[in-house]
Short mmCIF file of C-alpha atoms in Angstrom, two decimals:
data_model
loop_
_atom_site.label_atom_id
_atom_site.label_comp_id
_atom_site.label_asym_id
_atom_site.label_seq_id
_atom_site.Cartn_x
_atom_site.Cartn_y
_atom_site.Cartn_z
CA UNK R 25 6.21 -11.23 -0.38
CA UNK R 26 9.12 -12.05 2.17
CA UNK R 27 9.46 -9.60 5.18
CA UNK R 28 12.17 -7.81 5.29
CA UNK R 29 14.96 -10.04 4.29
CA UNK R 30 19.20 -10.27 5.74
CA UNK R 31 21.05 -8.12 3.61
CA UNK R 32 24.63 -8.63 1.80
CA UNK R 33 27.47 -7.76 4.73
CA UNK R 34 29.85 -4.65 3.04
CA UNK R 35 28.71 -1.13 1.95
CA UNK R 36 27.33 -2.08 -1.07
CA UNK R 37 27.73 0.58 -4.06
CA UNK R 38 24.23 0.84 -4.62
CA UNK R 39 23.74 2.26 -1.01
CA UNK R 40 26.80 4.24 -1.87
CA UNK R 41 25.14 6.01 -4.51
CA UNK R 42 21.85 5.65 -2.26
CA UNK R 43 21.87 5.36 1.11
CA UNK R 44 18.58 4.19 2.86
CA UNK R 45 17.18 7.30 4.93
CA UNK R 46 17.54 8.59 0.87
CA UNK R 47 15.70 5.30 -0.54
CA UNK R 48 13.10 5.70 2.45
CA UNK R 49 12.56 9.57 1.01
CA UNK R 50 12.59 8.31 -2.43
CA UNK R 51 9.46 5.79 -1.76
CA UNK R 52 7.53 8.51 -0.37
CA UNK R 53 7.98 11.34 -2.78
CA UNK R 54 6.73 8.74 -5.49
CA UNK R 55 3.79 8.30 -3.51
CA UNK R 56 2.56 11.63 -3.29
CA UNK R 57 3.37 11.44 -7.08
CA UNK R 58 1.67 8.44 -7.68
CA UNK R 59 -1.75 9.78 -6.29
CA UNK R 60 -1.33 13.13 -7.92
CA UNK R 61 -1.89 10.71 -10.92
CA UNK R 62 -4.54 8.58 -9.54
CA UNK R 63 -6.59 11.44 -9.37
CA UNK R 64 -6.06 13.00 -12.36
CA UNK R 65 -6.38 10.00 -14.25
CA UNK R 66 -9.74 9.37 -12.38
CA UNK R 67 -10.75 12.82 -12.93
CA UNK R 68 -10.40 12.43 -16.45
CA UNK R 69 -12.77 8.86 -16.54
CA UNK R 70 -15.04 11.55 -14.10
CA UNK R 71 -15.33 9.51 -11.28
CA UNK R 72 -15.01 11.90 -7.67
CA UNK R 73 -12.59 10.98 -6.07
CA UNK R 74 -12.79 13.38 -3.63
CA UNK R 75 -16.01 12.86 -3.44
CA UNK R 76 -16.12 9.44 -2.57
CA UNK R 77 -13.70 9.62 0.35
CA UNK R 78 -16.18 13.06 2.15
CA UNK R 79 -13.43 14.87 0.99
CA UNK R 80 -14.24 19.29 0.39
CA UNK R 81 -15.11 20.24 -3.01
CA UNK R 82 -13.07 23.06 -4.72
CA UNK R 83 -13.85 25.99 -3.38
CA UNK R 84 -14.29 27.68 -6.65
CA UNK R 85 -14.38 26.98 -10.18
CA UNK R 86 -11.35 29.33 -10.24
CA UNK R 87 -9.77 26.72 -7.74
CA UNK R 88 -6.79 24.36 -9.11
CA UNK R 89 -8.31 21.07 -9.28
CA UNK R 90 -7.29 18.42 -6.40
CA UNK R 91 -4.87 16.50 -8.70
CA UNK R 92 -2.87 20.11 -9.10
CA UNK R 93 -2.21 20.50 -5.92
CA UNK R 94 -1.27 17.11 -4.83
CA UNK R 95 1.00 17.92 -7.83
CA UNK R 96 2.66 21.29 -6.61
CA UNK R 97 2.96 19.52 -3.50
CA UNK R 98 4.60 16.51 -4.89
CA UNK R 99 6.86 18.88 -6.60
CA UNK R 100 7.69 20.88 -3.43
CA UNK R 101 9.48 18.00 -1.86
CA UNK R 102 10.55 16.51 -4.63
CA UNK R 103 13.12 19.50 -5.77
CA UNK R 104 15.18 19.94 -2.25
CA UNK R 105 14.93 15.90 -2.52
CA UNK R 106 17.26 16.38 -5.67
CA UNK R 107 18.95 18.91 -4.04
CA UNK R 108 20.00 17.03 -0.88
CA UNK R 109 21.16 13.82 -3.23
CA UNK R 110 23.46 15.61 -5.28
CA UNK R 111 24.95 17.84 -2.51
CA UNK R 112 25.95 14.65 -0.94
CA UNK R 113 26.91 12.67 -4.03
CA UNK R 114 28.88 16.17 -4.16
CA UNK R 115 30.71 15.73 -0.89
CA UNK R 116 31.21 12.29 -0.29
CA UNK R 117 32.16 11.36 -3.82
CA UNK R 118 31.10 8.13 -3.40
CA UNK R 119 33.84 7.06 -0.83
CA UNK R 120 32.40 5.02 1.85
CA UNK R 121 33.99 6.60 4.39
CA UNK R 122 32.41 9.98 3.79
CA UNK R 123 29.35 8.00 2.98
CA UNK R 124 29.17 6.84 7.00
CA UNK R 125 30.12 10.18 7.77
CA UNK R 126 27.59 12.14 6.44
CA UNK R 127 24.40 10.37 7.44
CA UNK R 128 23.47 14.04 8.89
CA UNK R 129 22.45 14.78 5.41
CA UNK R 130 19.74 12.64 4.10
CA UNK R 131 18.46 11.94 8.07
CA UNK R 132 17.90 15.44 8.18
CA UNK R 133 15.74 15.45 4.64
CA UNK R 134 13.51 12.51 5.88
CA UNK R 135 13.09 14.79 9.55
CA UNK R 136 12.37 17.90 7.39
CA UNK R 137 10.00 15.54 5.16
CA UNK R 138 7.90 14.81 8.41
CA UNK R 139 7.60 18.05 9.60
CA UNK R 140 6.97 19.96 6.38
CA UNK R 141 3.03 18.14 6.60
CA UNK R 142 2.54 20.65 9.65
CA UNK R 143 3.88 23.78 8.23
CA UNK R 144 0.28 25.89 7.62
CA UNK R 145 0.92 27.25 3.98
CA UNK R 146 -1.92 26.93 2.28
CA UNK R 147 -0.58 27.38 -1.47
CA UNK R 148 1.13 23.73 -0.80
CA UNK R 149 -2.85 21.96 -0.14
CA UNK R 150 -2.47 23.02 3.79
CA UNK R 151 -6.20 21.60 3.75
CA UNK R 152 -5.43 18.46 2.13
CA UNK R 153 -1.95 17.70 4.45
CA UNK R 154 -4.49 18.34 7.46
CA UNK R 155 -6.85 16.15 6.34
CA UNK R 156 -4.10 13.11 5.69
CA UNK R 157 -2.87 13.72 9.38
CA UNK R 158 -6.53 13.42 10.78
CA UNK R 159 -6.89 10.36 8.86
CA UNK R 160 -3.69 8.90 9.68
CA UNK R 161 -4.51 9.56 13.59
CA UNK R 162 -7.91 7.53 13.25
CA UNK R 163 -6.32 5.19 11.17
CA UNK R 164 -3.03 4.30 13.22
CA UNK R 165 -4.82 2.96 16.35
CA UNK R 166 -7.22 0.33 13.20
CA UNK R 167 -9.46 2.95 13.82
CA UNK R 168 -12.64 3.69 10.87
CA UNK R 169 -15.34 6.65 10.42
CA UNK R 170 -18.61 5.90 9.68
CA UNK R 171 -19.48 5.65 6.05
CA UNK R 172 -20.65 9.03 5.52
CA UNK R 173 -17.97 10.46 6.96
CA UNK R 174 -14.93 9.14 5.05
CA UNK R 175 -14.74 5.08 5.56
CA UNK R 176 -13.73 4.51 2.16
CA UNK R 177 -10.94 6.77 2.48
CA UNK R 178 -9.75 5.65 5.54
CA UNK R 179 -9.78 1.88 3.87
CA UNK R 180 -7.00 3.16 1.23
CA UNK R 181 -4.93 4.48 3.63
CA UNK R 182 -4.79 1.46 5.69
CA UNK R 183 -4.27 -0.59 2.13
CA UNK R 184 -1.59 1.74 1.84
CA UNK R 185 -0.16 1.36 4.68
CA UNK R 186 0.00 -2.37 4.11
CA UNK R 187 2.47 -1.28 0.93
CA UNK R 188 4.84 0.79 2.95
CA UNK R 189 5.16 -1.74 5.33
CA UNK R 190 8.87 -2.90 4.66
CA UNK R 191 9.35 0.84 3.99
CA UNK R 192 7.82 1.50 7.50
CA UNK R 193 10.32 -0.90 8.64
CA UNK R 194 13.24 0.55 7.20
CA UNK R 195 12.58 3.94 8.40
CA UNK R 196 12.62 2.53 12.25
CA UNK R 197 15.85 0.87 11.26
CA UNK R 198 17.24 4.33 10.08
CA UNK R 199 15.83 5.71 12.63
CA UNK R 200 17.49 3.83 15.00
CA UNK R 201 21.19 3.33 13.21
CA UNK R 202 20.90 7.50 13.58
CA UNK R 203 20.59 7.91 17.07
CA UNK R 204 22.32 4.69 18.29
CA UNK R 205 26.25 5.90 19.60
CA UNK R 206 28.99 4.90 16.85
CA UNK R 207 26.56 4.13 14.39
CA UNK R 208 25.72 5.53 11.15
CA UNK R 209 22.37 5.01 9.25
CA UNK R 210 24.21 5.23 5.98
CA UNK R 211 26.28 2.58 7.03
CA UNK R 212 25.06 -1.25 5.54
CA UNK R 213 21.52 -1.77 7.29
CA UNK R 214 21.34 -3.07 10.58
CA UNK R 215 17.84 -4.54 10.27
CA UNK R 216 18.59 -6.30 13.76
CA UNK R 217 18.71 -2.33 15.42
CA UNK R 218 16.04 -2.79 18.07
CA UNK R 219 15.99 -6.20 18.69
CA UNK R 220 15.92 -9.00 16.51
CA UNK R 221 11.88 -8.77 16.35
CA UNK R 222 11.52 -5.22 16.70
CA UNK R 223 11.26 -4.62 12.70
CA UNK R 224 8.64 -7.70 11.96
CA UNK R 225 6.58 -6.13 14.33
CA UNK R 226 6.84 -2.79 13.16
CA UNK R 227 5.92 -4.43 9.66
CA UNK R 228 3.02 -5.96 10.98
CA UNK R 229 1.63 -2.74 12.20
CA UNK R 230 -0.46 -2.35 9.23
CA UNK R 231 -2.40 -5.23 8.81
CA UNK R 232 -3.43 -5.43 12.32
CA UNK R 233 -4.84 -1.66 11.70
CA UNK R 234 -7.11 -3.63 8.73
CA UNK R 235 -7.39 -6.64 10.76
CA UNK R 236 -9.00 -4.18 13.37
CA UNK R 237 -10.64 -2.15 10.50
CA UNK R 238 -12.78 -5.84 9.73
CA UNK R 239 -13.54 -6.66 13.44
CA UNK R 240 -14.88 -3.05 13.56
CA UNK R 241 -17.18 -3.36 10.42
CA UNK R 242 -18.38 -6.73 11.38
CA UNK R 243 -19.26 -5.66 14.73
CA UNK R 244 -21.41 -2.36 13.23
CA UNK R 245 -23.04 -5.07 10.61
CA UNK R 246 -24.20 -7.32 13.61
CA UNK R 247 -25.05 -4.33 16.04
CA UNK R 248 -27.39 -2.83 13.37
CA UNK R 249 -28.38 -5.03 10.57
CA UNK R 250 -30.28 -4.46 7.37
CA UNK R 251 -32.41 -6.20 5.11
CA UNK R 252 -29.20 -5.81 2.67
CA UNK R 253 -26.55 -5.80 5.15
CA UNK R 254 -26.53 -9.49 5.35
CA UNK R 255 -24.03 -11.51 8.71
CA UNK R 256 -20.95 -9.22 7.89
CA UNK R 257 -18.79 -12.45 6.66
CA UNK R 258 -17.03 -10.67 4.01
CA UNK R 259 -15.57 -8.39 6.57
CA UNK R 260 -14.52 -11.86 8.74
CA UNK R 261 -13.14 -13.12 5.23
CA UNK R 262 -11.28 -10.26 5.16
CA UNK R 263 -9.71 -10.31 8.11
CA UNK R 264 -8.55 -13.69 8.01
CA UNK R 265 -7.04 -12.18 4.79
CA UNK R 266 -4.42 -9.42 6.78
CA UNK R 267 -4.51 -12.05 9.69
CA UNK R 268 -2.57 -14.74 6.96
CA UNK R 269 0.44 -12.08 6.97
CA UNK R 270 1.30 -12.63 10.37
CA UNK R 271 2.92 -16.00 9.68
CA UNK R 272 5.15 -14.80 6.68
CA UNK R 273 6.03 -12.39 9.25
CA UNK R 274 6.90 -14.71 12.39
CA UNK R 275 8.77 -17.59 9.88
CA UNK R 276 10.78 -15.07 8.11
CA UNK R 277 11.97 -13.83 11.32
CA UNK R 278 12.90 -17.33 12.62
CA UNK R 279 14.25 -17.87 9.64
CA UNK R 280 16.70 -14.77 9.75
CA UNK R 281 17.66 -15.08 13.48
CA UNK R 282 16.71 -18.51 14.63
CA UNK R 283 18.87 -21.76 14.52
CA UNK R 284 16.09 -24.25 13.31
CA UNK R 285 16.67 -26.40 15.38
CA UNK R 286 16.07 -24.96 18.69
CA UNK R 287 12.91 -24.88 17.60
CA UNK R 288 12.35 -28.39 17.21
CA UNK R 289 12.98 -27.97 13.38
CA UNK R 290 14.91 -28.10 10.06
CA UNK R 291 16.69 -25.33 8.33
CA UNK R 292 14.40 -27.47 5.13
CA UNK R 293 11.32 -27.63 7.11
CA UNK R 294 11.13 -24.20 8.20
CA UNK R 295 11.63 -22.99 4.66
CA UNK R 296 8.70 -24.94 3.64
CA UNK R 297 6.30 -24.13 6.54
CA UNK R 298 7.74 -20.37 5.72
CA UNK R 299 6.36 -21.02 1.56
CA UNK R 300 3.17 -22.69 2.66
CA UNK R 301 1.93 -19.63 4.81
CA UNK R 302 3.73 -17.08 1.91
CA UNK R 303 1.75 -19.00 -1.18
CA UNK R 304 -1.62 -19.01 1.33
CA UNK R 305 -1.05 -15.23 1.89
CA UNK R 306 -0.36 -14.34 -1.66
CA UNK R 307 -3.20 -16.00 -3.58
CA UNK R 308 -5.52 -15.08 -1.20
CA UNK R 309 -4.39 -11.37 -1.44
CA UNK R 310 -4.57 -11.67 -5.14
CA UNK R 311 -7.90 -13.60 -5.11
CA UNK R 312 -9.48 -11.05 -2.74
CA UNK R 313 -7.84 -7.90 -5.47
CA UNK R 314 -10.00 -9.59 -8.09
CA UNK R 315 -12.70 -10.54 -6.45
CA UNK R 316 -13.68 -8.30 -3.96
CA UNK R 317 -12.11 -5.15 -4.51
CA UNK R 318 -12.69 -4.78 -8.43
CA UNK R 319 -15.69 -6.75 -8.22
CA UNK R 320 -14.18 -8.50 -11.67
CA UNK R 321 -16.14 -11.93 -12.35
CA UNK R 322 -12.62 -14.16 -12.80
CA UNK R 323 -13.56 -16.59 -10.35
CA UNK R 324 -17.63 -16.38 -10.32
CA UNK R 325 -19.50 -19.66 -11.44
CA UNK R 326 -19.04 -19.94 -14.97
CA UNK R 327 -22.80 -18.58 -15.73
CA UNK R 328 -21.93 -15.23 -14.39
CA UNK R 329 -18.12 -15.25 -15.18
CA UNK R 330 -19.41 -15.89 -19.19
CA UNK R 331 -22.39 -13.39 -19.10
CA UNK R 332 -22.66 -12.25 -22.61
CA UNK R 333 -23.78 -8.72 -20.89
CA UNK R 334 -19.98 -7.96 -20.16
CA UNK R 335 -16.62 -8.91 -21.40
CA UNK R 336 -15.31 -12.75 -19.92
CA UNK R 337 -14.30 -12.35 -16.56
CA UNK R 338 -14.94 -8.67 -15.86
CA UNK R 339 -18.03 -6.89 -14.71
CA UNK R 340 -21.13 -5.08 -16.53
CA UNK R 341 -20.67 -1.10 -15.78
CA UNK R 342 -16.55 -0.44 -16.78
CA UNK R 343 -14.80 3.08 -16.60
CA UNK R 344 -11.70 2.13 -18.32
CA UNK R 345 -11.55 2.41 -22.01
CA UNK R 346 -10.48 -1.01 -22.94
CA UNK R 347 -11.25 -4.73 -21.66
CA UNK R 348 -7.71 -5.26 -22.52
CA UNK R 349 -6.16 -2.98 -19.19
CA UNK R 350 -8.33 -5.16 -16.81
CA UNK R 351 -6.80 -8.47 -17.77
CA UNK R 352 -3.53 -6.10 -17.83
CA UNK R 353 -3.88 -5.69 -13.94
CA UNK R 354 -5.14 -8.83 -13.06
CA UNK R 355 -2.00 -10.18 -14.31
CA UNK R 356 0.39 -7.71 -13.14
CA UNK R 357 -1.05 -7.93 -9.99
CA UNK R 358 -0.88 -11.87 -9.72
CA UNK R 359 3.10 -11.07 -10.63
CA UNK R 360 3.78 -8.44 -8.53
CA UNK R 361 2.15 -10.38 -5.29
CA UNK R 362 4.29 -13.49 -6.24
CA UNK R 363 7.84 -11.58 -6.34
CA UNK R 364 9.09 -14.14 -3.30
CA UNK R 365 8.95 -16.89 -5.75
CA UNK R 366 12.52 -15.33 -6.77
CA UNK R 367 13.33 -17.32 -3.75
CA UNK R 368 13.04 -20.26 -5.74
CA UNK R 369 15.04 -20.22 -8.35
CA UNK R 370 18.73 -21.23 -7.61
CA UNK R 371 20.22 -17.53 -9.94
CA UNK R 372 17.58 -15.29 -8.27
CA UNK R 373 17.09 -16.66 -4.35
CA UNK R 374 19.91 -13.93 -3.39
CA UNK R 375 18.27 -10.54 -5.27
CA UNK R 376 16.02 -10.20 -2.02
CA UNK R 377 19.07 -10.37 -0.22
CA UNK R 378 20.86 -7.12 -2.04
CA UNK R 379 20.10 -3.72 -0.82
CA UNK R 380 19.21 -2.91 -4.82
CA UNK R 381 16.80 -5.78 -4.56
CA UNK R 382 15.32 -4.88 -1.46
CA UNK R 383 14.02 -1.35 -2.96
CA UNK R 384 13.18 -2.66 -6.50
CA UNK R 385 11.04 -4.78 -4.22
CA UNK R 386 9.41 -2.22 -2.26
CA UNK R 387 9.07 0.30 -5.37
CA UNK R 388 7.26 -2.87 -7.54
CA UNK R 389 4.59 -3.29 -4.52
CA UNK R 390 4.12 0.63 -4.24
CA UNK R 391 3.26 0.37 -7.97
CA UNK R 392 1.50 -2.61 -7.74
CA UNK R 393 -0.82 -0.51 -4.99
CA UNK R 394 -0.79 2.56 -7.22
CA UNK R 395 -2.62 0.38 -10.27
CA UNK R 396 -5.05 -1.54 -7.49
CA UNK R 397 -5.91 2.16 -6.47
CA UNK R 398 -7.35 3.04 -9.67
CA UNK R 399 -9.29 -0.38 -9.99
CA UNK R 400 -10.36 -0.15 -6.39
CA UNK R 401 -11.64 3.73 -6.55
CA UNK R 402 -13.68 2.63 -10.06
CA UNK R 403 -15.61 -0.11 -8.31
CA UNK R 404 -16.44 2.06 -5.51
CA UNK R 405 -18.09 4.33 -7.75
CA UNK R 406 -19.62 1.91 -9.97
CA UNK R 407 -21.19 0.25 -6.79
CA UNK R 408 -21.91 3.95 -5.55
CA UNK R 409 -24.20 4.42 -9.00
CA UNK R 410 -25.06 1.30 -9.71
CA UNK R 411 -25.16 -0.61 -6.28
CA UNK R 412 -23.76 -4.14 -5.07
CA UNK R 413 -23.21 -7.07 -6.37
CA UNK R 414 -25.92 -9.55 -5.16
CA UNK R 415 -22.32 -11.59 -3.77
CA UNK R 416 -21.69 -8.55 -1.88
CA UNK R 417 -24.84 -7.93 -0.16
CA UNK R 418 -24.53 -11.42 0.95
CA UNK R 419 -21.43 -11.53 2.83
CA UNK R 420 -22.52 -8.37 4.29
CA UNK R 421 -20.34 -5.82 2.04
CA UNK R 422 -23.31 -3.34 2.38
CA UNK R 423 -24.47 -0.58 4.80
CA UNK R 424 -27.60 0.26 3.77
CA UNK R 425 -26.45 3.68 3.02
CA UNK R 426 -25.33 5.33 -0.29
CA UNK R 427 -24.57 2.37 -1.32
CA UNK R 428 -27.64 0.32 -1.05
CA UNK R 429 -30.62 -0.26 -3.23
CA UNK R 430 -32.81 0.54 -0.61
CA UNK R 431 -31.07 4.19 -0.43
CA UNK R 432 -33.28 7.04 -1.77
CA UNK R 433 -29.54 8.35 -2.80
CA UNK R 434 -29.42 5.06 -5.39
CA UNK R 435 -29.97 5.73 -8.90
CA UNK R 436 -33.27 4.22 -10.24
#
């Protein structure tokens, strides 16, 4: 997709109704939502979550079960979230004036947001909002635990991550709009606040935390090998995966706030360099979500993808009740990772350029990362119980722990 795109000049009237510190807030509270359901939904197929990321078992059977609580927690910030929107809607009555005004309102919410992770009540999962922030510490700085001590769960929150991006880069904008003299940050987004490259490389942050994450799990792969380990060149693969971001990044950026031709190029030419390095970054992403993260058979040689043993183009060991909702994601995914293609057609090049587009952008690839979530935790367990594929253990996918054959943990 296209990093963070110019917007429409005005106060538009869908960030009258609004504003972005409330679209930031918005993003997030579906979030917490979105993996209360992931892990009920996973709960249901019986596959541990928790489990699978080191997470602490229940303490009781009397004890709600995870998904509960990431529900009463959801719900928590959700309500005063509701609150907040229609006390402003309330007192600015959509005038824009009042609007700029009262940016107080919804920068407060997002502040309270933040600092309602560290209030210690342990009704609203005080054990689970400690263990996000621990993560999140390792994690910001691309760093990884071992894999018995929660890899896999640092992995989805740097995938994550990778989602909120743009919405990473809108809250610095807010951010800054707020505390920046004579400016409101529920006036039209200033995505220039900063600098002009200040927000690209705030939305690059996350895939150089997995770029790091794959240097890191190469480097353990070569320091201490196994017989299944193999050279660690799926984590290098990887990498060069995140590391393919990084010119979508740079040429949208030149494209926003560069003349073309101080850089020794066309307003035409930079365009296409810009779809190149986009259409490289995409179908490798999507290729990669297939592939290697729901270990589907799509794009195995056609003896394996046709294995009579398992539905064409899937795997042997499923969770999901029907074939039918893996070719479901695999093509919702392939749309949702091609939504800058809008900037091809000539009645759809502008909708990335609208404020409404711009969040029905972000919300698409937060659900687009809420479905890969389920597909992602389900191979994890199936290789868990059932081990690696043979293609896995020779790009080096393997640690020789839980998940290896030659574990006495592996299920004979």
């Amino acid at each position: 997709m296209e990093q963070d795109p110019t917007v429409e000049t005005g106060l538009d009237t869908f960030s009258l109704i609004l504003p972005l510190p409330y679209r930031i807030a918005v993003i997030f509270v579906l979030g917490i939502w979105a993996w209360g359901l992931n892990l009920h939904y996973l709960s249901i197929l019986k596959i541990d979550v928790p489990a699978l990321i080191k997470y602490h078992t229940r303490v009781s059977s009397g004890s709600p079960p995870h998904h509960e609580r990431t529900y009463r927690l959801a719900a928590t910030v959700t309500l005063p979230l509701i609150v907040s929107i229609l006390f402003f809607w309330l007192i600015t009555h959509g005038q824009s004036s009042l609007v700029i005004i009262w940016d107080i309102l919804p920068q407060s919410f997002l502040f309270l947001l933040a600092v309602f992770f560290f209030i210690p009540i342990q009704r609203l999962s005080r054990a689970g909002r400690y263990r996000f922030l621990t993560m999140l510490k390792r994690v910001s700085i691309g760093g990884i635990a071992e894999a018995d001590n929660g890899k896999f769960g640092d992995i989805l929150l740097a995938d994550v991550l990778t989602s909120y991006a743009k919405v990473l880069g809108d809250l610095f904008v807010s951010i800054c709009m707020f505390i920046s003299p004579g400016v409101s940050s529920t006036d039209r987004p200033d995505r220039s606040c900063g600098g002009a490259y200040m927000v690209p490389l705030i939305i690059s942050i996350p895939s150089l935390i997995r770029l790091r994450q794959c240097l890191i799990e190469f480097r353990r792969v070569r320091k201490h090998p196994t017989s299944s380990s193999g050279w660690g060149g799926q984590h290098l693969a990887n990498a060069l995966k995140y590391s393919s971001a990084f010119p979508v990044i740079i040429l949208s950026a030149l494209q926003r706030g560069t003349n073309p031709n101080d850089i020794g190029m066309s307003e035409a030419g930079l365009f296409r360099l810009w779809l190149f390095f986009v259409f490289l970054n995409s179908f490798y992403s999507f290729y990669w979500d297939v592939a290697k993260d729901w270990d589907l058979t799509l794009f195995s040689p056609a003896s394996v993808r046709n294995n009579l043993e398992h539905p064409w183009g899937l795997r042997r060991h499923t969770h999901f009740h029907t074939k039918e909702m893996y070719y479901g994601a695999i093509v919702i995914d392939l749309m949702l990772r091609c939504t800058w293609s809008f900037k091809l057609s000539p009645h759809l090049d502008h909708f990335n350029d609208l404020e409404g587009g711009i969040f029905v952008m972000e919300f698409l690839e937060i659900l687009r990362r809420w479905m890969w979530i389920f597909f992602r935790v389900e191979t994890e367990w199936v290789r868990t119980n059932r081990g690696p594929l043979p293609d896995d253990i020779l790009l080096g996918d393997v640690n020789g722990g839980i998940d290896s054959p030659s574990s006495p943990n592996f299920p004979k």
